[in-house]
mmCIF file of C-alpha atoms in Angstrom:
data_model
loop_
_atom_site.group_PDB
_atom_site.id
_atom_site.type_symbol
_atom_site.label_atom_id
_atom_site.label_comp_id
_atom_site.label_asym_id
_atom_site.label_seq_id
_atom_site.Cartn_x
_atom_site.Cartn_y
_atom_site.Cartn_z
ATOM 1 C CA MET D 19 180.651 100.579 132.111
ATOM 2 C CA PRO D 20 182.797 103.717 131.582
ATOM 3 C CA LEU D 21 180.237 106.459 131.080
ATOM 4 C CA PRO D 22 181.973 108.659 130.046
ATOM 5 C CA GLY D 23 185.745 108.975 130.553
ATOM 6 C CA THR D 24 188.977 107.035 130.418
ATOM 7 C CA PRO D 25 188.584 103.346 129.507
ATOM 8 C CA ASN D 26 189.229 100.964 132.380
ATOM 9 C CA LYS D 27 189.164 97.765 130.321
ATOM 10 C CA CYS D 28 190.726 96.513 127.119
ATOM 11 C CA SER D 29 188.548 97.250 124.108
ATOM 12 C CA ASP D 30 189.093 93.720 122.713
ATOM 13 C CA CYS D 31 189.371 91.188 125.569
ATOM 14 C CA ARG D 32 187.734 93.395 128.267
ATOM 15 C CA SER D 33 190.624 92.758 130.651
ATOM 16 C CA PRO D 34 191.266 95.426 133.326
ATOM 17 C CA LYS D 35 195.052 94.899 132.996
ATOM 18 C CA ILE D 36 195.784 97.946 130.835
ATOM 19 C CA ARG D 37 198.376 100.707 131.123
ATOM 20 C CA ASP D 38 199.296 103.928 129.376
ATOM 21 C CA HIS D 39 201.654 103.524 126.435
ATOM 22 C CA LYS D 40 202.090 106.934 124.797
ATOM 23 C CA LYS D 41 200.243 109.961 123.482
ATOM 24 C CA TYR D 42 199.790 110.767 119.801
ATOM 25 C CA GLN D 43 198.395 113.654 117.736
ATOM 26 C CA ILE D 44 195.582 113.455 115.218
ATOM 27 C CA GLN D 45 195.124 115.635 112.130
ATOM 28 C CA THR D 46 193.504 118.465 114.122
ATOM 29 C CA LYS D 47 196.553 118.571 116.501
ATOM 30 C CA GLU D 48 194.480 117.102 119.337
ATOM 31 C CA GLU D 49 196.330 114.702 121.658
ATOM 32 C CA ARG D 50 194.982 111.242 122.389
ATOM 33 C CA GLN D 51 196.146 108.369 124.581
ATOM 34 C CA LEU D 52 197.330 104.974 123.374
ATOM 35 C CA TYR D 53 196.979 102.024 125.787
ATOM 36 C CA TYR D 54 198.599 98.601 126.039
ATOM 37 C CA CYS D 55 196.807 95.467 127.296
ATOM 38 C CA ASP D 56 198.976 93.010 129.241
ATOM 39 C CA GLU D 57 196.417 90.219 128.782
ATOM 40 C CA CYS D 58 196.077 90.080 124.983
ATOM 41 C CA GLU D 59 199.272 92.093 124.245
ATOM 42 C CA THR D 60 197.607 94.600 121.931
ATOM 43 C CA TYR D 61 197.605 98.378 121.645
ATOM 44 C CA PHE D 62 194.385 100.368 121.395
ATOM 45 C CA SER D 63 193.373 104.019 121.310
ATOM 46 C CA GLU D 64 191.115 105.710 123.853
ATOM 47 C CA THR D 65 188.622 106.314 121.017
ATOM 48 C CA LYS D 66 188.229 102.670 119.995
ATOM 49 C CA HIS D 67 184.551 101.577 119.977
ATOM 50 C CA THR D 68 183.542 105.237 120.411
ATOM 51 C CA PHE D 69 181.895 107.682 118.039
ATOM 52 C CA LEU D 70 185.248 109.417 117.358
ATOM 53 C CA PHE D 71 187.191 106.376 116.132
ATOM 54 C CA GLY D 72 188.710 107.104 112.707
ATOM 55 C CA LEU D 73 186.983 110.477 112.228
ATOM 56 C CA ARG D 74 188.909 113.451 110.819
ATOM 57 C CA THR D 75 186.253 116.162 111.111
ATOM 58 C CA SER D 76 186.455 118.412 114.166
ATOM 59 C CA ILE D 77 184.154 117.622 117.088
ATOM 60 C CA SER D 78 182.707 121.143 117.118
ATOM 61 C CA ARG D 79 181.620 120.843 113.480
ATOM 62 C CA ILE D 80 180.009 117.441 113.996
ATOM 63 C CA SER D 81 178.241 118.732 117.120
ATOM 64 C CA LEU D 82 176.784 121.688 115.209
ATOM 65 C CA VAL D 83 175.483 119.437 112.424
ATOM 66 C CA LEU D 84 173.887 116.871 114.768
ATOM 67 C CA SER D 85 172.427 119.592 116.997
ATOM 68 C CA SER D 86 170.851 121.275 113.952
ATOM 69 C CA LEU D 87 169.542 117.900 112.792
ATOM 70 C CA THR D 88 167.576 117.547 116.048
ATOM 71 C CA GLU D 89 166.282 121.123 115.806
ATOM 72 C CA GLY D 90 164.321 120.624 112.591
ATOM 73 C CA GLN D 91 166.882 121.080 109.807
ATOM 74 C CA GLY D 92 166.648 118.609 106.930
ATOM 75 C CA ILE D 93 169.607 116.754 105.427
ATOM 76 C CA ASN D 94 169.655 118.884 102.249
ATOM 77 C CA ALA D 95 169.625 122.090 104.287
ATOM 78 C CA LEU D 96 172.529 120.874 106.424
ATOM 79 C CA THR D 97 174.644 120.086 103.373
ATOM 80 C CA ARG D 98 174.147 123.649 102.106
ATOM 81 C CA ILE D 99 174.700 125.387 105.470
ATOM 82 C CA TYR D 100 177.748 123.456 106.706
ATOM 83 C CA GLY D 101 179.264 122.305 103.415
ATOM 84 C CA VAL D 102 179.320 118.602 104.293
ATOM 85 C CA SER D 103 178.127 115.699 102.204
ATOM 86 C CA LYS D 104 174.959 113.709 102.827
ATOM 87 C CA ASN D 105 176.958 110.522 103.301
ATOM 88 C CA SER D 106 179.014 112.154 106.065
ATOM 89 C CA ILE D 107 175.854 113.206 107.923
ATOM 90 C CA TYR D 108 174.332 109.757 107.492
ATOM 91 C CA ARG D 109 177.555 108.165 108.777
ATOM 92 C CA TRP D 110 177.656 110.424 111.866
ATOM 93 C CA GLN D 111 173.970 109.771 112.495
ATOM 94 C CA GLU D 112 174.487 106.012 112.235
ATOM 95 C CA ARG D 113 177.461 106.096 114.602
ATOM 96 C CA LEU D 114 175.704 108.155 117.252
ATOM 97 C CA SER D 115 172.537 106.055 117.036
ATOM 98 C CA GLY D 116 174.670 103.040 117.969
ATOM 99 C CA LEU D 117 175.028 104.531 121.460
ATOM 100 C CA LYS D 118 171.317 104.159 122.213
ATOM 101 C CA GLU D 119 171.521 100.591 123.519
ATOM 102 C CA THR D 120 174.527 101.449 125.705
ATOM 103 C CA LEU D 121 172.739 104.430 127.252
ATOM 104 C CA LEU D 122 169.500 102.461 127.689
ATOM 105 C CA LEU D 123 171.360 99.725 129.556
ATOM 106 C CA TYR D 124 173.016 102.376 131.723
ATOM 107 C CA ALA D 125 169.596 103.872 132.524
ATOM 108 C CA LEU D 126 168.231 100.421 133.416
ATOM 109 C CA CYS D 127 171.036 99.896 135.943
ATOM 110 C CA HIS D 128 169.109 102.216 138.288
ATOM 111 C CA GLN D 129 166.095 101.435 140.458
ATOM 112 C CA PHE D 130 162.966 103.613 140.368
ATOM 113 C CA LEU D 131 160.291 103.853 143.053
ATOM 114 C CA GLN D 132 157.399 104.983 140.864
ATOM 115 C CA GLN D 133 156.787 105.883 137.234
ATOM 116 C CA VAL D 134 153.782 107.072 135.250
ATOM 117 C CA ILE D 135 154.398 106.334 131.567
ATOM 118 C CA GLU D 136 152.288 107.706 128.730
ATOM 119 C CA GLY D 137 152.026 105.893 125.391
ATOM 120 C CA ASP D 138 150.990 107.341 122.053
ATOM 121 C CA GLU D 139 151.719 107.130 118.311
ATOM 122 C CA LEU D 140 152.438 109.553 115.475
ATOM 123 C CA TYR D 141 152.707 108.991 111.754
ATOM 124 C CA THR D 142 154.806 110.033 108.773
ATOM 125 C CA LYS D 143 155.447 108.826 105.239
ATOM 126 C CA ILE D 144 158.376 106.708 104.091
ATOM 127 C CA ASN D 145 159.639 106.712 100.495
ATOM 128 C CA LYS D 146 156.234 107.404 98.916
ATOM 129 C CA ASN D 147 152.661 108.275 99.770
ATOM 130 C CA VAL D 148 150.819 105.079 100.725
ATOM 131 C CA PRO D 149 147.730 104.434 102.891
ATOM 132 C CA PRO D 150 148.494 104.836 106.609
ATOM 133 C CA ASP D 151 147.948 101.142 107.388
ATOM 134 C CA GLU D 152 150.690 100.235 104.851
ATOM 135 C CA SER D 153 153.200 102.849 105.958
ATOM 136 C CA GLN D 154 156.351 101.989 107.919
ATOM 137 C CA GLY D 155 156.423 105.478 109.422
ATOM 138 C CA TRP D 156 154.256 104.824 112.487
ATOM 139 C CA THR D 157 156.226 105.780 115.607
ATOM 140 C CA LEU D 158 155.493 104.563 119.138
ATOM 141 C CA VAL D 159 156.450 106.835 122.031
ATOM 142 C CA LEU D 160 156.685 105.760 125.680
ATOM 143 C CA MET D 161 157.529 108.702 127.945
ATOM 144 C CA ASP D 162 157.837 109.087 131.707
ATOM 145 C CA ARG D 163 155.409 111.829 132.743
ATOM 146 C CA ALA D 164 157.372 113.459 135.586
ATOM 147 C CA SER D 165 160.870 113.599 134.047
ATOM 148 C CA ARG D 166 159.896 113.554 130.328
ATOM 149 C CA PHE D 167 162.408 110.716 129.825
ATOM 150 C CA LEU D 168 161.749 108.747 126.625
ATOM 151 C CA TRP D 169 161.895 105.013 127.168
ATOM 152 C CA GLU D 170 160.885 104.104 123.636
ATOM 153 C CA LEU D 171 160.935 105.868 120.262
ATOM 154 C CA GLU D 172 160.490 103.182 117.623
ATOM 155 C CA CYS D 173 159.161 103.356 114.057
ATOM 156 C CA GLY D 174 157.700 100.704 111.747
ATOM 157 C CA ARG D 175 154.431 99.344 110.420
ATOM 158 C CA LYS D 176 151.587 99.710 112.922
ATOM 159 C CA ASP D 177 151.231 96.020 113.699
ATOM 160 C CA ARG D 178 151.658 93.557 116.524
ATOM 161 C CA LYS D 179 155.442 93.334 116.023
ATOM 162 C CA LEU D 180 155.978 97.056 116.649
ATOM 163 C CA PHE D 181 153.785 97.141 119.770
ATOM 164 C CA ARG D 182 155.366 93.961 121.117
ATOM 165 C CA LYS D 183 158.881 95.407 120.761
ATOM 166 C CA ALA D 184 157.838 98.518 122.701
ATOM 167 C CA MET D 185 156.280 96.360 125.431
ATOM 168 C CA ARG D 186 159.509 94.360 125.699
ATOM 169 C CA THR D 187 161.317 97.592 126.505
ATOM 170 C CA LEU D 188 158.631 98.492 129.025
ATOM 171 C CA LEU D 189 159.039 95.078 130.657
ATOM 172 C CA ARG D 190 162.707 95.905 131.304
ATOM 173 C CA VAL D 191 161.592 99.147 132.952
ATOM 174 C CA ILE D 192 158.998 97.314 135.068
ATOM 175 C CA GLU D 193 161.725 95.051 136.461
ATOM 176 C CA LYS D 194 163.476 98.173 137.829
ATOM 177 C CA THR D 195 160.350 99.953 139.120
ATOM 178 C CA GLY D 196 158.240 99.215 142.178
ATOM 179 C CA ASP D 197 155.065 100.998 141.025
ATOM 180 C CA LEU D 198 154.456 101.635 137.314
ATOM 181 C CA SER D 199 151.371 102.999 135.527
ATOM 182 C CA LEU D 200 150.905 102.912 131.740
ATOM 183 C CA LEU D 201 148.385 105.426 130.363
ATOM 184 C CA THR D 202 147.189 105.504 126.750
ATOM 185 C CA ASP D 203 144.521 107.260 124.724
ATOM 186 C CA GLY D 204 142.259 104.728 123.040
ATOM 187 C CA GLU D 205 144.896 102.226 121.843
ATOM 188 C CA ARG D 206 144.222 98.920 123.595
ATOM 189 C CA ARG D 207 147.140 96.920 122.182
ATOM 190 C CA TYR D 208 149.532 98.427 124.733
ATOM 191 C CA GLY D 209 147.698 96.815 127.642
ATOM 192 C CA ASN D 210 146.818 93.588 125.849
ATOM 193 C CA LEU D 211 150.362 92.827 124.690
ATOM 194 C CA LEU D 212 151.857 93.907 128.007
ATOM 195 C CA PHE D 213 149.466 91.456 129.702
ATOM 196 C CA GLU D 214 150.687 88.649 127.416
ATOM 197 C CA ILE D 215 154.368 89.109 128.299
ATOM 198 C CA CYS D 216 154.032 90.504 131.838
ATOM 199 C CA HIS D 217 151.463 88.535 133.834
ATOM 200 C CA GLU D 218 151.450 86.220 136.828
ATOM 201 C CA LEU D 219 149.113 83.545 138.150
ATOM 202 C CA LEU D 220 146.961 84.545 141.120
ATOM 203 C CA ARG D 221 146.874 81.505 143.375
ATOM 204 C CA THR D 222 144.080 81.802 145.947
ATOM 205 C CA GLY D 223 143.931 78.181 147.131
ATOM 206 C CA LYS D 224 140.515 77.711 145.561
ATOM 207 C CA PRO D 225 139.858 74.853 143.101
ATOM 208 C CA GLY D 226 140.172 75.600 139.417
ATOM 209 C CA ARG D 227 142.714 77.178 137.108
ATOM 210 C CA PRO D 228 144.538 80.196 138.658
ATOM 211 C CA LYS D 229 143.516 83.561 137.248
ATOM 212 C CA LYS D 230 146.034 85.590 135.230
ATOM 213 C CA THR D 231 146.706 89.166 136.325
ATOM 214 C CA LEU D 232 149.266 91.855 135.613
ATOM 215 C CA LYS D 233 152.298 91.806 137.899
ATOM 216 C CA LYS D 234 151.934 93.383 141.305
ATOM 217 C CA GLY D 235 152.495 97.143 141.130
ATOM 218 C CA VAL D 236 151.693 97.424 137.379
ATOM 219 C CA LYS D 237 148.638 99.422 136.289
ATOM 220 C CA VAL D 238 147.284 100.022 132.778
ATOM 221 C CA ARG D 239 144.587 102.597 132.022
ATOM 222 C CA VAL D 240 142.959 103.532 128.712
ATOM 223 C CA LYS D 241 141.077 106.734 128.050
ATOM 224 C CA ASN D 242 138.619 105.944 125.259
ATOM 225 C CA LYS D 243 138.207 108.933 122.959
ATOM 226 C CA GLY D 244 135.493 109.643 120.428
ATOM 227 C CA SER D 245 131.795 108.915 120.307
ATOM 228 C CA GLN D 246 130.118 105.542 119.788
ATOM 229 C CA THR D 247 126.640 106.810 119.060
ATOM 230 C CA HIS D 248 126.803 105.492 115.482
ATOM 231 C CA LYS D 249 127.980 102.012 116.553
ATOM 232 C CA LYS D 250 125.938 99.084 117.742
ATOM 233 C CA GLY D 251 126.449 97.367 121.057
ATOM 234 C CA PRO D 252 127.188 98.646 124.554
ATOM 235 C CA LYS D 253 129.001 101.951 124.860
ATOM 236 C CA ARG D 254 132.598 101.714 126.046
ATOM 237 C CA PRO D 255 133.413 103.376 129.348
ATOM 238 C CA LYS D 256 135.501 106.560 129.102
ATOM 239 C CA TYR D 257 138.159 105.278 131.523
ATOM 240 C CA GLN D 258 138.963 101.595 131.338
ATOM 241 C CA THR D 259 141.309 98.921 132.698
ATOM 242 C CA PRO D 260 141.872 96.639 129.678
ATOM 243 C CA GLN D 261 143.212 93.670 131.671
ATOM 244 C CA SER D 262 142.915 92.296 135.200
ATOM 245 C CA GLU D 263 145.313 93.785 137.737
ATOM 246 C CA HIS D 264 146.797 92.204 140.841
ATOM 247 C CA PRO D 265 144.488 92.629 143.877
ATOM 248 C CA GLU D 266 147.408 93.966 145.955
ATOM 249 C CA THR D 267 148.160 96.730 143.417
ATOM 250 C CA THR D 268 147.218 100.077 144.935
ATOM 251 C CA GLU D 269 144.648 102.212 143.110
ATOM 252 C CA THR D 270 146.233 105.676 143.076
ATOM 253 C CA LEU D 271 145.033 107.072 139.732
ATOM 254 C CA ASN D 272 142.104 109.452 139.490
ATOM 255 C CA ASN D 273 140.116 109.691 136.270
ATOM 256 C CA ASP D 274 141.433 113.181 135.525
ATOM 257 C CA GLN D 275 144.991 111.755 135.588
ATOM 258 C CA ILE D 276 144.290 109.205 132.846
ATOM 259 C CA HIS D 277 145.484 110.989 129.725
ATOM 260 C CA ALA D 278 148.483 111.189 127.399
ATOM 261 C CA ASN D 279 148.622 114.984 127.099
ATOM 262 C CA HIS D 280 152.335 115.232 127.833
ATOM 263 C CA VAL D 281 153.376 112.737 125.166
ATOM 264 C CA GLU D 282 150.968 114.387 122.698
ATOM 265 C CA ALA D 283 152.768 117.669 123.355
ATOM 266 C CA PHE D 284 156.023 115.841 122.668
ATOM 267 C CA ASN D 285 154.615 114.580 119.365
ATOM 268 C CA ALA D 286 153.865 118.172 118.348
ATOM 269 C CA SER D 287 157.421 119.137 119.323
ATOM 270 C CA LEU D 288 158.866 116.239 117.310
ATOM 271 C CA ARG D 289 157.020 117.468 114.218
ATOM 272 C CA ARG D 290 158.844 120.791 114.588
ATOM 273 C CA ARG D 291 162.233 119.323 115.431
ATOM 274 C CA CYS D 292 162.414 116.381 113.011
ATOM 275 C CA ALA D 293 162.034 117.248 109.338
ATOM 276 C CA ALA D 294 160.701 113.791 108.439
ATOM 277 C CA TYR D 295 157.557 114.394 110.562
ATOM 278 C CA ARG D 296 156.748 117.896 109.356
ATOM 279 C CA ARG D 297 153.278 118.174 107.903
ATOM 280 C CA LYS D 298 152.392 119.450 104.409
ATOM 281 C CA THR D 299 155.894 118.968 102.989
ATOM 282 C CA ASN D 300 157.729 116.351 100.968
ATOM 283 C CA THR D 301 160.650 116.084 103.405
ATOM 284 C CA TYR D 302 159.544 112.679 104.616
ATOM 285 C CA ALA D 303 162.066 109.866 105.129
ATOM 286 C CA LYS D 304 163.281 107.792 102.210
ATOM 287 C CA LYS D 305 164.143 104.632 104.215
ATOM 288 C CA GLN D 306 162.907 103.188 107.498
ATOM 289 C CA THR D 307 166.480 102.519 108.681
ATOM 290 C CA ARG D 308 167.436 106.185 108.148
ATOM 291 C CA LEU D 309 164.316 107.333 109.967
ATOM 292 C CA GLN D 310 165.055 105.035 112.924
ATOM 293 C CA GLN D 311 168.653 106.278 113.097
ATOM 294 C CA GLY D 312 167.372 109.847 113.194
ATOM 295 C CA LEU D 313 164.950 108.913 115.974
ATOM 296 C CA ASP D 314 167.757 107.234 117.937
ATOM 297 C CA VAL D 315 169.864 110.404 117.692
ATOM 298 C CA TYR D 316 166.873 112.455 118.827
ATOM 299 C CA TRP D 317 166.314 109.991 121.726
ATOM 300 C CA ILE D 318 169.915 110.480 122.891
ATOM 301 C CA VAL D 319 169.888 114.279 122.601
ATOM 302 C CA HIS D 320 166.454 114.601 124.243
ATOM 303 C CA ASN D 321 167.261 112.317 127.192
ATOM 304 C CA PHE D 322 170.911 113.115 127.933
ATOM 305 C CA ILE D 323 171.879 116.527 126.469
ATOM 306 C CA ARG D 324 169.005 118.980 126.067
ATOM 307 C CA SER D 325 167.164 120.519 129.022
ATOM 308 C CA HIS D 326 163.379 120.177 128.807
ATOM 309 C CA PHE D 327 161.639 123.536 128.744
ATOM 310 C CA THR D 328 158.969 122.541 131.301
ATOM 311 C CA THR D 329 161.189 120.938 133.954
ATOM 312 C CA GLY D 330 164.280 123.041 133.257
ATOM 313 C CA LYS D 331 166.418 119.885 133.574
ATOM 314 C CA VAL D 332 167.816 117.217 131.303
ATOM 315 C CA PRO D 333 165.324 114.278 131.505
ATOM 316 C CA ALA D 334 168.042 111.840 132.636
ATOM 317 C CA VAL D 335 168.878 114.222 135.495
ATOM 318 C CA SER D 336 165.196 114.558 136.466
ATOM 319 C CA LEU D 337 164.874 110.767 136.534
ATOM 320 C CA GLY D 338 167.933 110.445 138.773
ATOM 321 C CA ILE D 339 170.159 108.644 136.260
ATOM 322 C CA LEU D 340 172.757 111.453 135.999
ATOM 323 C CA GLU D 341 173.892 114.312 138.189
ATOM 324 C CA GLN D 342 174.249 116.592 135.159
ATOM 325 C CA GLY D 343 173.603 116.284 131.440
ATOM 326 C CA PHE D 344 176.202 115.210 128.901
ATOM 327 C CA SER D 345 177.843 117.395 126.296
ATOM 328 C CA PHE D 346 178.428 116.142 122.750
ATOM 329 C CA GLN D 347 182.131 115.796 123.595
ATOM 330 C CA GLU D 348 181.306 113.475 126.507
ATOM 331 C CA LEU D 349 178.846 111.463 124.423
ATOM 332 C CA PHE D 350 181.416 110.979 121.673
ATOM 333 C CA SER D 351 183.877 109.482 124.186
ATOM 334 C CA ILE D 352 181.491 106.788 125.474
ATOM 335 C CA GLN D 353 182.411 103.262 124.428
ATOM 336 C CA LYS D 354 179.660 101.358 122.668
ATOM 337 C CA ILE D 355 178.753 97.810 123.600
ATOM 338 C CA ALA D 356 181.042 95.609 121.538
#
């Protein structure tokens, strides 16, 4: 996977038998390379299947707009400041969001020794003011505690489908990690759904049906918040393991480590840096697809471009995926998965 740089395969047939053909100039006088594939006998540009394919606007202008978009500016404000149309911004946002799957696959090519992942949710409106349980603006966040790398940033209705999709992503991370802990505040569906899709049978040689446990090396902890004095029945413990864990999984978490404070701080930051989540305004999203595209752009910029103010590093660098963060120019030259 060329990340980023000169393509080493044909953009159509994926053959490595390509060679330089000639250079050409675009409208902004920038030179680009044209390649020829000996396998399928076609010509293709170095920008094919990238963000830049067919665009006429300068890279610096697009970078400014997308950077401002992830710093809290709304779409209407951007159209006034930079003199571009809404449709252009939406088109750039949609194109860049298409890189998320490519970058996620690249991140999952690496092996990780240990990860502590915090899970939490935040909420916004979509289209109109409806009760929270009917809104499609619930957003699940799964973030690595040490590097601040976001593994999941997905919006939708707060139901089983949304949680299951996030747990599917976490399952892909588990396959690349030797020791993984998932910590949440009060929400039990994380652990329950993860147990459904990520369990194994504990065979002890004793008669009877084998017991189901989480995979070896996977830990889930819930910190139950709030008081239960007004409810009937036994009081829930403050720190809880929602599902059975493998007996060979090491217990390395103290009670004071079971919290989601870091991802809650991220949620507060997202409310400042994404106009659709700002409180006490009417700048909420009009469509779920537009909101998800905005979140995908934020996911890319947060993980691969912007240095985190606490670690002083780009999260992908802290996690060991990259040696240094990307620039917008480098991101725009990455080929998407065809």
